[in-house]
PDB file of C-alpha atoms in Angstrom:
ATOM      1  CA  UNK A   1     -64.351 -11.237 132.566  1.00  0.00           C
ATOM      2  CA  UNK A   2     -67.240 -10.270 134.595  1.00  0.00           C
ATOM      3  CA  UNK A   3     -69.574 -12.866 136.144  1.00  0.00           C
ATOM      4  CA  UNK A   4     -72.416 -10.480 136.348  1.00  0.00           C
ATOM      5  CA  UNK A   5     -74.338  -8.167 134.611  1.00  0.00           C
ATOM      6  CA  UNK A   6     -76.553  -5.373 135.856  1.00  0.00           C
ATOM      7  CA  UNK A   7     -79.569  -4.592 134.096  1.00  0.00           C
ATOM      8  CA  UNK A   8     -80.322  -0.481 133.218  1.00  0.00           C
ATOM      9  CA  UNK A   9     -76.708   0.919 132.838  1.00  0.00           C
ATOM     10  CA  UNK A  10     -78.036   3.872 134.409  1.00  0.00           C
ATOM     11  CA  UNK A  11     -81.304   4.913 135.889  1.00  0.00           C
ATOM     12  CA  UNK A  12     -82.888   8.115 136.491  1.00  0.00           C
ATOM     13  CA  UNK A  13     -85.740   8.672 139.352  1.00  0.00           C
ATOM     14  CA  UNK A  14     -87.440  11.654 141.310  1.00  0.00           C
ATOM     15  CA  UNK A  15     -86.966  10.609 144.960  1.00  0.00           C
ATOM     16  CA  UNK A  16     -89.529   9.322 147.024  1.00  0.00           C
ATOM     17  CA  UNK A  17     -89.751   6.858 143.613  1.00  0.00           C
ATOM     18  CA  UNK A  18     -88.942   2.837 143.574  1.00  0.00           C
ATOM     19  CA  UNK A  19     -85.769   1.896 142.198  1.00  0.00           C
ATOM     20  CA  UNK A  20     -85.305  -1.396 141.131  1.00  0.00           C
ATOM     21  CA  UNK A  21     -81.846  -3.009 139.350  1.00  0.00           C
ATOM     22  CA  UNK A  22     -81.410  -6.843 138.126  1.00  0.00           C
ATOM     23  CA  UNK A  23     -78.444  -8.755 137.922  1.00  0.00           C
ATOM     24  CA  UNK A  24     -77.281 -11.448 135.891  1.00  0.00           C
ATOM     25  CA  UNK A  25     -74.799 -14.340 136.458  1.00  0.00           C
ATOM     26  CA  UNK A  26     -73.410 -16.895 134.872  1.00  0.00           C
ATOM     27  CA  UNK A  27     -72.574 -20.197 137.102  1.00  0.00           C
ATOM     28  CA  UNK A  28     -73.376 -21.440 140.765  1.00  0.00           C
ATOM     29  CA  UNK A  29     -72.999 -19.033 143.861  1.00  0.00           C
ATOM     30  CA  UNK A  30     -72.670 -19.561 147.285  1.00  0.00           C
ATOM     31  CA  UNK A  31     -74.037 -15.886 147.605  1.00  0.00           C
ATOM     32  CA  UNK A  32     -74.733 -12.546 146.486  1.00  0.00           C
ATOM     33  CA  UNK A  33     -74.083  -9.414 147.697  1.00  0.00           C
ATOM     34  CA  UNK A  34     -75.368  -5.630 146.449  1.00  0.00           C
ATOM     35  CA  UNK A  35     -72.899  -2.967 147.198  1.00  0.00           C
ATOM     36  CA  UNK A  36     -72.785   0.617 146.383  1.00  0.00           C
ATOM     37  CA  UNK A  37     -69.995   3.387 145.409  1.00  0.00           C
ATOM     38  CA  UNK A  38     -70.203   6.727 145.632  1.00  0.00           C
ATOM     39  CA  UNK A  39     -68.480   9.404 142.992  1.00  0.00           C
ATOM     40  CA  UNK A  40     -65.899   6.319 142.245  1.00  0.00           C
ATOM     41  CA  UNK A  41     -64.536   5.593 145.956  1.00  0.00           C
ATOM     42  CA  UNK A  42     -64.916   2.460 148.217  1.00  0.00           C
ATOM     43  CA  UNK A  43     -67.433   0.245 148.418  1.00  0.00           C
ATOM     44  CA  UNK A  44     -69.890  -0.481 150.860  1.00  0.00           C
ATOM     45  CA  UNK A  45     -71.476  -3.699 151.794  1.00  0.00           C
ATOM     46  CA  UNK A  46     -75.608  -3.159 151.348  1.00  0.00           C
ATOM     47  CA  UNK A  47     -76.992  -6.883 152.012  1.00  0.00           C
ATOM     48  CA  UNK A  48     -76.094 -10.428 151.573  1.00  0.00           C
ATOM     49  CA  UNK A  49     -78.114 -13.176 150.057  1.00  0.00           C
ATOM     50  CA  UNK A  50     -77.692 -16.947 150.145  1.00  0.00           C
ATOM     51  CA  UNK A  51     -77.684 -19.085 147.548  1.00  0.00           C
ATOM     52  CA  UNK A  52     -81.070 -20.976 149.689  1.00  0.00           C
ATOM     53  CA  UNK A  53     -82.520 -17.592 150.027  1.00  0.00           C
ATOM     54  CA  UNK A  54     -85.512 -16.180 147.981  1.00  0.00           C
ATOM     55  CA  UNK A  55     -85.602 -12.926 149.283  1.00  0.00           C
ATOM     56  CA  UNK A  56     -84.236 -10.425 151.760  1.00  0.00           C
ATOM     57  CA  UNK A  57     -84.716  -7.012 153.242  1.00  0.00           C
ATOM     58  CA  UNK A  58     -82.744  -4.695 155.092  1.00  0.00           C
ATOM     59  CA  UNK A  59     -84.506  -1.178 155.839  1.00  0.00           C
ATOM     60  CA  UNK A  60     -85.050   0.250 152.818  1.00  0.00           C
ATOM     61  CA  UNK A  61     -83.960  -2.332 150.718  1.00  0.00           C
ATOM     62  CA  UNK A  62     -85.257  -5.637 149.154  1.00  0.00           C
ATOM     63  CA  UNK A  63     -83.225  -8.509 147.379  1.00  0.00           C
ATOM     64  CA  UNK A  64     -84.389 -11.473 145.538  1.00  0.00           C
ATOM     65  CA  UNK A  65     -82.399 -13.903 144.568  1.00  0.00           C
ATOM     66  CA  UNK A  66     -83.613 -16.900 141.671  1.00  0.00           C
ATOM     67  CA  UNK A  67     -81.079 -19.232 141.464  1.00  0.00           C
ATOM     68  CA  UNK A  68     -83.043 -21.241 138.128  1.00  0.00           C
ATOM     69  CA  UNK A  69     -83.064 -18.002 136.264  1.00  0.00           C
ATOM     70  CA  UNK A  70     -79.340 -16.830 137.613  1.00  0.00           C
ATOM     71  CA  UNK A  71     -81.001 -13.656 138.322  1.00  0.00           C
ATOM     72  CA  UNK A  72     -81.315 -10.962 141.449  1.00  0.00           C
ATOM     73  CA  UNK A  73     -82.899  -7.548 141.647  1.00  0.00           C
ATOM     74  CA  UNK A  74     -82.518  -4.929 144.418  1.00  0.00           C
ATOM     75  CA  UNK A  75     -85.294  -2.639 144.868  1.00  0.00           C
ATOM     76  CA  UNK A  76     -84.455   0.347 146.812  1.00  0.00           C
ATOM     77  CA  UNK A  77     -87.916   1.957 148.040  1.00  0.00           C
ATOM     78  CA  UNK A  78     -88.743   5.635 148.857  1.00  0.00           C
ATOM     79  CA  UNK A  79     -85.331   6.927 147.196  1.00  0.00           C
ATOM     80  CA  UNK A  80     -83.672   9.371 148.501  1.00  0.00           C
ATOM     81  CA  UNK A  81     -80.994  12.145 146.959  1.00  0.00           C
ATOM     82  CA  UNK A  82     -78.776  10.134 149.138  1.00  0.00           C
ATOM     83  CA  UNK A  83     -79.127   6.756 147.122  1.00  0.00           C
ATOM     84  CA  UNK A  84     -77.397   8.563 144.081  1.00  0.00           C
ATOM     85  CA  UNK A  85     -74.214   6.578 143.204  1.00  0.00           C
ATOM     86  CA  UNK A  86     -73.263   3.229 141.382  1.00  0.00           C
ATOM     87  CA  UNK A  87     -74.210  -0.039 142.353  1.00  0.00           C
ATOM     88  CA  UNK A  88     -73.471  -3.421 141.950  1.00  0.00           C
ATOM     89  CA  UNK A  89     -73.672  -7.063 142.257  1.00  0.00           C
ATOM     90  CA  UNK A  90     -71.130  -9.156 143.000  1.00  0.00           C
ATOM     91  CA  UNK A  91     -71.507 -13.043 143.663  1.00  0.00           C
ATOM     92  CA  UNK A  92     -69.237 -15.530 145.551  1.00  0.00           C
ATOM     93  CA  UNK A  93     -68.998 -18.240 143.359  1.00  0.00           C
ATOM     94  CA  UNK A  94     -68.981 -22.367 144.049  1.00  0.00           C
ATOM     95  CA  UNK A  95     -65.477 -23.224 145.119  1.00  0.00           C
ATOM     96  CA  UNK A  96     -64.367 -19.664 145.586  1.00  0.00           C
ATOM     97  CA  UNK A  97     -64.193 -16.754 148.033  1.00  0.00           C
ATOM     98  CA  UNK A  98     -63.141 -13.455 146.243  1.00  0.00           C
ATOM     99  CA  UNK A  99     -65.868 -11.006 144.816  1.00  0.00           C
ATOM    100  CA  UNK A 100     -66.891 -11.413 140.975  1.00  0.00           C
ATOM    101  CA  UNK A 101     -68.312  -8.318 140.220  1.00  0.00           C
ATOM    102  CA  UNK A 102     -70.727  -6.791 137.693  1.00  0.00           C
ATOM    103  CA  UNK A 103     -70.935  -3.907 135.472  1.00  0.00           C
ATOM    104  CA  UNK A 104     -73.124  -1.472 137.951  1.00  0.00           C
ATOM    105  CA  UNK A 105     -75.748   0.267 137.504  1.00  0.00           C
ATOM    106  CA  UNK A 106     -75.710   4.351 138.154  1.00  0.00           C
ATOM    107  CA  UNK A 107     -78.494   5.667 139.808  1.00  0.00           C
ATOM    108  CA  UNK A 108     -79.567   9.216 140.135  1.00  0.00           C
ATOM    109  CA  UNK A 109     -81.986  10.398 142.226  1.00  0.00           C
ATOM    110  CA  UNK A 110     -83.868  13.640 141.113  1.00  0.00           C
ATOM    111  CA  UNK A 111     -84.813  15.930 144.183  1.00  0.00           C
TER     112      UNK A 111
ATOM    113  CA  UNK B   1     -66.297   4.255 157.528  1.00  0.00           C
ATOM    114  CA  UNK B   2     -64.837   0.793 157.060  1.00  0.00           C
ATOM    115  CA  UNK B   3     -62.140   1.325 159.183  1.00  0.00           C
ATOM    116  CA  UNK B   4     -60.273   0.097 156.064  1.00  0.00           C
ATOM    117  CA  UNK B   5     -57.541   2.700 155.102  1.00  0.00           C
ATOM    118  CA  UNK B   6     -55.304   3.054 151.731  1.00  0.00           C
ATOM    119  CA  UNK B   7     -52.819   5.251 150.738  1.00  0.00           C
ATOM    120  CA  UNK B   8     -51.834   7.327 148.699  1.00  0.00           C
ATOM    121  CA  UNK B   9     -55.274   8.447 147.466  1.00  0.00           C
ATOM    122  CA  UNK B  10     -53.827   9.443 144.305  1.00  0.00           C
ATOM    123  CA  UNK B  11     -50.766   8.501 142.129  1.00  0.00           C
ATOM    124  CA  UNK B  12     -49.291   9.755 139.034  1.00  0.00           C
ATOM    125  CA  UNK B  13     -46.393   7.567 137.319  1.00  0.00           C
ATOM    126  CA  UNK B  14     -45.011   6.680 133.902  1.00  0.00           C
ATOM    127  CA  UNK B  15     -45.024   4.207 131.398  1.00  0.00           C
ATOM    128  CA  UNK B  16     -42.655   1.557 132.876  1.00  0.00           C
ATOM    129  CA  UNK B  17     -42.188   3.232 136.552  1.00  0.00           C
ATOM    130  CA  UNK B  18     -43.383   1.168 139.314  1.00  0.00           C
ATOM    131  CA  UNK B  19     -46.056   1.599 142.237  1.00  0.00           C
ATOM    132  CA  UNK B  20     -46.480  -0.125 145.476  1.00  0.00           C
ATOM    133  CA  UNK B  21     -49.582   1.128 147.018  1.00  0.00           C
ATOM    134  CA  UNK B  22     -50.730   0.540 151.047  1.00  0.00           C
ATOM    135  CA  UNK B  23     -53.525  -0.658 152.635  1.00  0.00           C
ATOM    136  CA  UNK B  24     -54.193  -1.519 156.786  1.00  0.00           C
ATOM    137  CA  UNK B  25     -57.002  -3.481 157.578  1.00  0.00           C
ATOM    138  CA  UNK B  26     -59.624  -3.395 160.279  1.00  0.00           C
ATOM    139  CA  UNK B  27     -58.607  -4.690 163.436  1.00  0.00           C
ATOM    140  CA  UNK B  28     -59.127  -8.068 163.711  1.00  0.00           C
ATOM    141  CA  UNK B  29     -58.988  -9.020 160.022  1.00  0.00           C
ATOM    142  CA  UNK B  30     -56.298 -11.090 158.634  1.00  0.00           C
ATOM    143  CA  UNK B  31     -57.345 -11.522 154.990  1.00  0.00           C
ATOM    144  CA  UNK B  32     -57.125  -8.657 152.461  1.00  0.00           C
ATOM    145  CA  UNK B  33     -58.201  -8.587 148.935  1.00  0.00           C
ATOM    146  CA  UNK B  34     -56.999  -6.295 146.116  1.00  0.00           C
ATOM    147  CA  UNK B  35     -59.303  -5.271 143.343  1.00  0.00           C
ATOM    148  CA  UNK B  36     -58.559  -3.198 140.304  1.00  0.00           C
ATOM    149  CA  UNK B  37     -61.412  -0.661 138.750  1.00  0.00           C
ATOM    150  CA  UNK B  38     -61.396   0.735 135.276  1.00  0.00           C
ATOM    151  CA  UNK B  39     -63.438   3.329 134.427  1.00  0.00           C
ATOM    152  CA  UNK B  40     -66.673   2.569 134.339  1.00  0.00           C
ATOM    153  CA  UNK B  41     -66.274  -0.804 135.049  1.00  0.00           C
ATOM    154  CA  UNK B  42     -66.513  -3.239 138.242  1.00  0.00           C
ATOM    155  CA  UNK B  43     -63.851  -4.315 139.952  1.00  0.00           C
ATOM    156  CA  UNK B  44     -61.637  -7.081 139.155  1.00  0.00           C
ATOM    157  CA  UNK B  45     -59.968  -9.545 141.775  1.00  0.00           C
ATOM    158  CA  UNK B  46     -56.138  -9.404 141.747  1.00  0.00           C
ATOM    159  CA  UNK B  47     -55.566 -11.563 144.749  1.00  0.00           C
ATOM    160  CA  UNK B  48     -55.886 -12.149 147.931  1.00  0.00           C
ATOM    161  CA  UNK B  49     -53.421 -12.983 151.076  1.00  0.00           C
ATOM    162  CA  UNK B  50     -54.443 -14.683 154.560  1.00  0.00           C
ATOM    163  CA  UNK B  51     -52.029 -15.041 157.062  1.00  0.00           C
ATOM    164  CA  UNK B  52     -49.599 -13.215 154.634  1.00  0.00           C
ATOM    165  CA  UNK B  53     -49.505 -16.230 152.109  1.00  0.00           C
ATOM    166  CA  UNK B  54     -50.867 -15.327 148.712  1.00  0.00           C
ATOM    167  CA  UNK B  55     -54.060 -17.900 148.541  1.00  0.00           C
ATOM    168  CA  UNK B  56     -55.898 -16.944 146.097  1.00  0.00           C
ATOM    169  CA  UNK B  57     -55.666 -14.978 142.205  1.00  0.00           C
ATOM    170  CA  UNK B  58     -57.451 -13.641 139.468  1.00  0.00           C
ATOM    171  CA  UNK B  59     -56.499 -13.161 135.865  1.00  0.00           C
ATOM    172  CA  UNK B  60     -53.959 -10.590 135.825  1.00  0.00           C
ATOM    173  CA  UNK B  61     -49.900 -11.097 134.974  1.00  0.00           C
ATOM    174  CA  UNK B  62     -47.083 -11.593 137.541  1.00  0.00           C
ATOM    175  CA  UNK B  63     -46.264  -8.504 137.302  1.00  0.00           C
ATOM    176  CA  UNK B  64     -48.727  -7.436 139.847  1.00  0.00           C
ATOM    177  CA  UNK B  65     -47.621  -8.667 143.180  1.00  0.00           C
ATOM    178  CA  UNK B  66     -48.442  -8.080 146.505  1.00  0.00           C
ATOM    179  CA  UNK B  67     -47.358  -8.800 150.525  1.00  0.00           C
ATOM    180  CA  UNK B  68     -48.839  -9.122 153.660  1.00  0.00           C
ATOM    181  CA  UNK B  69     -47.316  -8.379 156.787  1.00  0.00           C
ATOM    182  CA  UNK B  70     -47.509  -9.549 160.013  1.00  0.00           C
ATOM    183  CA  UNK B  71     -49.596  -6.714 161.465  1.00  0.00           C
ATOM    184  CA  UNK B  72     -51.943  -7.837 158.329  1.00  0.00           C
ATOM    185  CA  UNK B  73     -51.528  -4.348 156.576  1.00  0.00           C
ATOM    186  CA  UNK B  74     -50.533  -5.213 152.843  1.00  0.00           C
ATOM    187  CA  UNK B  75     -49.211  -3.785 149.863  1.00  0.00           C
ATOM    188  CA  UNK B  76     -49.673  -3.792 145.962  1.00  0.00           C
ATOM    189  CA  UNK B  77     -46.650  -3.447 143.968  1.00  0.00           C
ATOM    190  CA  UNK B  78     -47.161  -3.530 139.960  1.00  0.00           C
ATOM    191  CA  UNK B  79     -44.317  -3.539 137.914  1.00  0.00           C
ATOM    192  CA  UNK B  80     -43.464  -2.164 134.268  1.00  0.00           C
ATOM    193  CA  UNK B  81     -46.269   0.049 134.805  1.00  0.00           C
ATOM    194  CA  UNK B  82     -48.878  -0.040 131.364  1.00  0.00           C
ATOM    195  CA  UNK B  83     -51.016   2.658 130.520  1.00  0.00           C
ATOM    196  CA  UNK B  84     -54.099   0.428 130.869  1.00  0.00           C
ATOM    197  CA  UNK B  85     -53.085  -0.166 134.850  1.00  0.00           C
ATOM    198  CA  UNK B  86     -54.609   3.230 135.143  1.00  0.00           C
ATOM    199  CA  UNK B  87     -57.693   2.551 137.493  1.00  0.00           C
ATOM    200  CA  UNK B  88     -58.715   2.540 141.188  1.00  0.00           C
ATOM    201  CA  UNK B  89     -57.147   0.233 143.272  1.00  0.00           C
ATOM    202  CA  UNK B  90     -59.243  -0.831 146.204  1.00  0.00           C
ATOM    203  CA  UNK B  91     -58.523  -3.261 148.871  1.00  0.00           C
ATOM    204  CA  UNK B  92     -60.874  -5.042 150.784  1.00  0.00           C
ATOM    205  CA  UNK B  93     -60.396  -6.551 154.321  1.00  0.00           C
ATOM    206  CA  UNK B  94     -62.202  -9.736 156.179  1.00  0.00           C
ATOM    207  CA  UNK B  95     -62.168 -11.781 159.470  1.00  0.00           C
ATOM    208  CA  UNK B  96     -61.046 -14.428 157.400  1.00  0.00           C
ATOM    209  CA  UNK B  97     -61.518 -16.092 154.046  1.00  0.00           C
ATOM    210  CA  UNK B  98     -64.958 -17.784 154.938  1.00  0.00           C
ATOM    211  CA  UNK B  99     -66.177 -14.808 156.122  1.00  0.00           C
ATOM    212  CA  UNK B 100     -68.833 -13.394 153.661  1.00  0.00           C
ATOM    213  CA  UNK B 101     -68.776  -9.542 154.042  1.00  0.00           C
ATOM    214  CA  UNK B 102     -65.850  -7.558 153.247  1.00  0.00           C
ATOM    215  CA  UNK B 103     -65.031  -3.960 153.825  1.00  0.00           C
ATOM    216  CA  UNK B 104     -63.090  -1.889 151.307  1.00  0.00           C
ATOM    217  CA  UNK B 105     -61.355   1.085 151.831  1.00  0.00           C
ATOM    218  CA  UNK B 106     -61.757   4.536 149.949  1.00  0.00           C
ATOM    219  CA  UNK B 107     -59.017   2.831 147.435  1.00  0.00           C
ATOM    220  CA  UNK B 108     -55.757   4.291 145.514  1.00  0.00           C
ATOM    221  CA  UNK B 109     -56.441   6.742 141.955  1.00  0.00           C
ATOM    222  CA  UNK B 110     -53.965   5.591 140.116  1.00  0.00           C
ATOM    223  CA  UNK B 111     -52.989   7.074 136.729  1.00  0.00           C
ATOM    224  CA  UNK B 112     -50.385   5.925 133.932  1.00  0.00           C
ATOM    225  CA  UNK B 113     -49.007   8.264 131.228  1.00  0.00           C
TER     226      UNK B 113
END
């Protein structure tokens, strides 16, 4: 089963908008990572947060991580046509070191 | 680019045929992950080899299998292929199993009739 959910399925923005997706989990992580997928090929690696981390950024992009609520959001600023594609969560549980994903969230980006 | 390569891209079979499907990792990495991904779905951990030992696996039956070789390139091989094992089959590659980021390649279409 999935260890995390995202949070809207899909979301629909004109670009130069703020995008922001949540994620859900269900035990203890060592971390959390955002990746995204384009058109249904590989994945790549956005940004990595801690389980001791509050919040991160990396260019355009802003995690937060809240480890009581077993919650993160990514907020992906000044969205681009670019930025269109799925993305997800996936969290490196306690004890562990594969990937549990989530269920993605697909975001287009209206020029 | 991940420098993470699979082949094929896609891959037709039949109910019961079997698949073995190729990925070569970055240079340098000598664990590799294999994930499968329905549609619409995430992806699911199959398992994962380091130092070609299997050291780690999800929740899927013994019919999936896999190696690693000593150039750290793997395969996938699944078995009495099932209609459901239709997905995309992506591997993922690291420096080793501590190491937090991993790099996936463009992964495998694979489709059962």
């Amino acid at each position: 089963s999935q260890q995390g959910e995202e949070d809207p399925q899909a979301l629909s923005i004109q670009e130069g908008e703020n995008a922001t997706m949540n994620c859900s989990y269900k035990t203890s992580i060592n971390n959390l990572q955002w990746y995204r997928q384009n058109s249904g090929r590989g994945l790549v690696h956005l940004i990595l947060i801690r389980s001791n981390e509050r919040e991160k950024h990396s260019g355009r992009l802003r995690v937060t991580l809240d480890t009581s609520k077993k919650s993160s959001s990514l907020l992906i600023t000044a969205s681009r046509a670019a930025d269109t594609a799925s993305y997800f969560c996936a969290t490196v549980i306690t004890g562990a070191n594969n990937l549990f994903f989530g269920t993605g969230t697909r975001l287009t980006v209206i020029p | 680019e991940t420098g993470v390569t699979q082949s094929p891209t896609h891959l037709i079979k039949t109910r019961g045929q079997q698949v073995t499907l190729r990925c070569s990792s970055q240079s340098g990495h000598n664990t590799v992950s294999w994930y499968q991904q329905a549609l619409g779905q995430g992806p699911q951990f199959i398992f994962q080899y380091y130092r070609e030992e299997e050291n780690g696996r999800g929740n899927f039956p013994p019919r999936f299998s896999g190696l690693q070789f000593p150039n750290y390139s793997s395969e996938l091989n699944v078995n009495a292929l099932e209609l459901d094992d239709s997905a995309l089959y992506l591997c993922a590659s690291r420096f080793d199993t501590v190491t937090d980021t991993q790099y996936f390649g463009p992964g495998t279409r694979l489709t059962v009739l």
